[in-house]
PDB file of C-alpha atoms in Angstrom:
ATOM      1  CA  UNK A  80      64.050  65.490  94.685  1.00  0.00           C
ATOM      2  CA  UNK A  81      61.331  62.929  94.019  1.00  0.00           C
ATOM      3  CA  UNK A  82      62.091  59.205  94.275  1.00  0.00           C
ATOM      4  CA  UNK A  83      59.543  56.699  92.987  1.00  0.00           C
ATOM      5  CA  UNK A  84      60.342  53.110  93.983  1.00  0.00           C
ATOM      6  CA  UNK A  85      58.849  49.738  93.268  1.00  0.00           C
ATOM      7  CA  UNK A  86      59.573  47.569  96.298  1.00  0.00           C
ATOM      8  CA  UNK A  87      59.539  44.392  94.160  1.00  0.00           C
ATOM      9  CA  UNK A  88      62.339  45.703  91.935  1.00  0.00           C
ATOM     10  CA  UNK A  89      64.348  42.692  90.726  1.00  0.00           C
ATOM     11  CA  UNK A  90      66.908  44.760  88.807  1.00  0.00           C
ATOM     12  CA  UNK A  91      68.759  46.353  91.692  1.00  0.00           C
ATOM     13  CA  UNK A  92      68.529  47.356  95.349  1.00  0.00           C
ATOM     14  CA  UNK A  93      66.509  50.497  94.647  1.00  0.00           C
ATOM     15  CA  UNK A  94      64.698  50.535  97.994  1.00  0.00           C
ATOM     16  CA  UNK A  95      68.009  50.284  99.847  1.00  0.00           C
ATOM     17  CA  UNK A  96      69.489  52.996  97.612  1.00  0.00           C
ATOM     18  CA  UNK A  97      66.506  55.253  98.367  1.00  0.00           C
ATOM     19  CA  UNK A  98      67.024  54.621 102.089  1.00  0.00           C
ATOM     20  CA  UNK A  99      70.716  55.516 101.702  1.00  0.00           C
ATOM     21  CA  UNK A 100      69.777  58.730  99.897  1.00  0.00           C
ATOM     22  CA  UNK A 101      67.264  59.618 102.614  1.00  0.00           C
ATOM     23  CA  UNK A 102      69.925  58.990 105.268  1.00  0.00           C
ATOM     24  CA  UNK A 103      72.439  61.206 103.445  1.00  0.00           C
ATOM     25  CA  UNK A 104      69.869  63.977 102.981  1.00  0.00           C
ATOM     26  CA  UNK A 105      68.952  63.761 106.682  1.00  0.00           C
ATOM     27  CA  UNK A 106      72.642  63.878 107.699  1.00  0.00           C
ATOM     28  CA  UNK A 107      73.110  66.973 105.532  1.00  0.00           C
ATOM     29  CA  UNK A 108      70.054  68.657 107.056  1.00  0.00           C
ATOM     30  CA  UNK A 109      68.276  68.557 103.687  1.00  0.00           C
ATOM     31  CA  UNK A 110      65.659  65.857 104.337  1.00  0.00           C
ATOM     32  CA  UNK A 111      62.916  68.378 103.570  1.00  0.00           C
ATOM     33  CA  UNK A 112      64.093  68.416  99.939  1.00  0.00           C
ATOM     34  CA  UNK A 113      63.373  64.700  99.443  1.00  0.00           C
ATOM     35  CA  UNK A 114      59.987  63.177  98.665  1.00  0.00           C
ATOM     36  CA  UNK A 115      59.726  59.383  98.482  1.00  0.00           C
ATOM     37  CA  UNK A 116      56.889  57.342  97.023  1.00  0.00           C
ATOM     38  CA  UNK A 117      57.044  53.552  97.378  1.00  0.00           C
ATOM     39  CA  UNK A 118      54.819  50.895  95.858  1.00  0.00           C
ATOM     40  CA  UNK A 119      55.028  47.474  97.586  1.00  0.00           C
ATOM     41  CA  UNK A 120      54.374  45.127  94.636  1.00  0.00           C
ATOM     42  CA  UNK A 121      55.615  47.287  91.766  1.00  0.00           C
ATOM     43  CA  UNK A 122      58.792  46.511  89.868  1.00  0.00           C
ATOM     44  CA  UNK A 123      61.653  48.548  88.414  1.00  0.00           C
ATOM     45  CA  UNK A 124      60.057  50.146  85.350  1.00  0.00           C
ATOM     46  CA  UNK A 125      57.368  52.451  86.730  1.00  0.00           C
ATOM     47  CA  UNK A 126      56.511  54.255  83.511  1.00  0.00           C
ATOM     48  CA  UNK A 127      53.605  56.504  82.473  1.00  0.00           C
ATOM     49  CA  UNK A 128      50.217  54.855  82.962  1.00  0.00           C
ATOM     50  CA  UNK A 129      48.851  52.322  80.510  1.00  0.00           C
ATOM     51  CA  UNK A 130      52.334  51.274  79.423  1.00  0.00           C
ATOM     52  CA  UNK A 131      52.583  47.480  79.343  1.00  0.00           C
ATOM     53  CA  UNK A 132      54.060  45.800  82.403  1.00  0.00           C
ATOM     54  CA  UNK A 133      57.240  43.952  81.496  1.00  0.00           C
ATOM     55  CA  UNK A 134      58.709  41.663  84.188  1.00  0.00           C
ATOM     56  CA  UNK A 135      61.838  40.728  82.226  1.00  0.00           C
ATOM     57  CA  UNK A 136      63.647  41.663  79.026  1.00  0.00           C
ATOM     58  CA  UNK A 137      66.008  39.559  76.915  1.00  0.00           C
ATOM     59  CA  UNK A 138      68.994  41.425  75.519  1.00  0.00           C
ATOM     60  CA  UNK A 139      71.694  40.215  73.158  1.00  0.00           C
ATOM     61  CA  UNK A 140      75.109  41.543  74.210  1.00  0.00           C
ATOM     62  CA  UNK A 141      76.924  43.411  71.448  1.00  0.00           C
ATOM     63  CA  UNK A 142      79.750  41.481  69.869  1.00  0.00           C
ATOM     64  CA  UNK A 143      79.211  38.270  71.828  1.00  0.00           C
ATOM     65  CA  UNK A 144      75.684  37.257  70.783  1.00  0.00           C
ATOM     66  CA  UNK A 145      75.246  36.166  74.411  1.00  0.00           C
ATOM     67  CA  UNK A 146      71.691  36.397  75.723  1.00  0.00           C
ATOM     68  CA  UNK A 147      71.162  38.272  78.978  1.00  0.00           C
ATOM     69  CA  UNK A 148      67.869  38.344  80.863  1.00  0.00           C
ATOM     70  CA  UNK A 149      67.161  41.509  82.853  1.00  0.00           C
ATOM     71  CA  UNK A 150      64.580  41.063  85.600  1.00  0.00           C
ATOM     72  CA  UNK A 151      62.389  44.064  86.396  1.00  0.00           C
ATOM     73  CA  UNK A 152      59.951  42.520  88.894  1.00  0.00           C
ATOM     74  CA  UNK A 153      56.501  43.638  89.918  1.00  0.00           C
ATOM     75  CA  UNK A 154      53.066  42.055  89.941  1.00  0.00           C
ATOM     76  CA  UNK A 155      50.859  43.119  87.042  1.00  0.00           C
ATOM     77  CA  UNK A 156      47.886  44.741  88.829  1.00  0.00           C
ATOM     78  CA  UNK A 157      49.829  46.512  91.616  1.00  0.00           C
ATOM     79  CA  UNK A 158      52.434  47.647  89.086  1.00  0.00           C
ATOM     80  CA  UNK A 159      49.764  49.096  86.778  1.00  0.00           C
ATOM     81  CA  UNK A 160      48.157  50.823  89.775  1.00  0.00           C
ATOM     82  CA  UNK A 161      51.559  52.254  90.748  1.00  0.00           C
ATOM     83  CA  UNK A 162      52.080  53.635  87.229  1.00  0.00           C
ATOM     84  CA  UNK A 163      48.720  55.370  87.311  1.00  0.00           C
ATOM     85  CA  UNK A 164      49.066  56.700  90.872  1.00  0.00           C
ATOM     86  CA  UNK A 165      52.680  57.826  90.509  1.00  0.00           C
ATOM     87  CA  UNK A 166      52.032  59.667  87.235  1.00  0.00           C
ATOM     88  CA  UNK A 167      49.603  62.107  88.835  1.00  0.00           C
ATOM     89  CA  UNK A 168      51.986  62.572  91.778  1.00  0.00           C
ATOM     90  CA  UNK A 169      54.963  63.179  89.472  1.00  0.00           C
ATOM     91  CA  UNK A 170      53.026  65.783  87.490  1.00  0.00           C
ATOM     92  CA  UNK A 171      51.857  67.492  90.706  1.00  0.00           C
ATOM     93  CA  UNK A 172      55.435  67.509  92.044  1.00  0.00           C
ATOM     94  CA  UNK A 173      56.752  69.091  88.838  1.00  0.00           C
ATOM     95  CA  UNK A 174      53.921  71.617  88.789  1.00  0.00           C
ATOM     96  CA  UNK A 175      54.657  72.641  92.373  1.00  0.00           C
ATOM     97  CA  UNK A 176      58.429  72.786  92.104  1.00  0.00           C
ATOM     98  CA  UNK A 177      58.925  74.047  88.557  1.00  0.00           C
ATOM     99  CA  UNK A 178      55.918  76.184  87.722  1.00  0.00           C
ATOM    100  CA  UNK A 179      54.372  77.373  90.973  1.00  0.00           C
ATOM    101  CA  UNK A 180      54.214  81.153  91.294  1.00  0.00           C
ATOM    102  CA  UNK A 181      53.944  80.690  95.073  1.00  0.00           C
ATOM    103  CA  UNK A 182      57.312  78.927  95.210  1.00  0.00           C
ATOM    104  CA  UNK A 183      60.069  81.585  95.222  1.00  0.00           C
ATOM    105  CA  UNK A 184      62.653  79.066  93.977  1.00  0.00           C
ATOM    106  CA  UNK A 185      60.506  77.856  91.078  1.00  0.00           C
ATOM    107  CA  UNK A 186      61.835  78.576  87.595  1.00  0.00           C
ATOM    108  CA  UNK A 187      65.406  78.908  88.894  1.00  0.00           C
TER     109      UNK A 187
END
């Protein structure tokens, strides 16, 4: 499992959730199956590189016309750097775990 976290996530406690997942994996003796990548000043939406950085989004709730602001967090430059860096790491992770002929569990 690969977890990519922005440590400036304003949408939810994703860093704490990742720590909880790591603790549960460790307790189950499966810590070796977890890879974590954290970016200190990145926000919630770490998307493919060169996607625009959006710190907040305004939604209109269905039926009520009430406006809701969702905060995503992140600083522009570190967030953009995280998107670029994480993309290559995500692709490498997928290549290794899904397509590698040296990995006996690949393609299962």
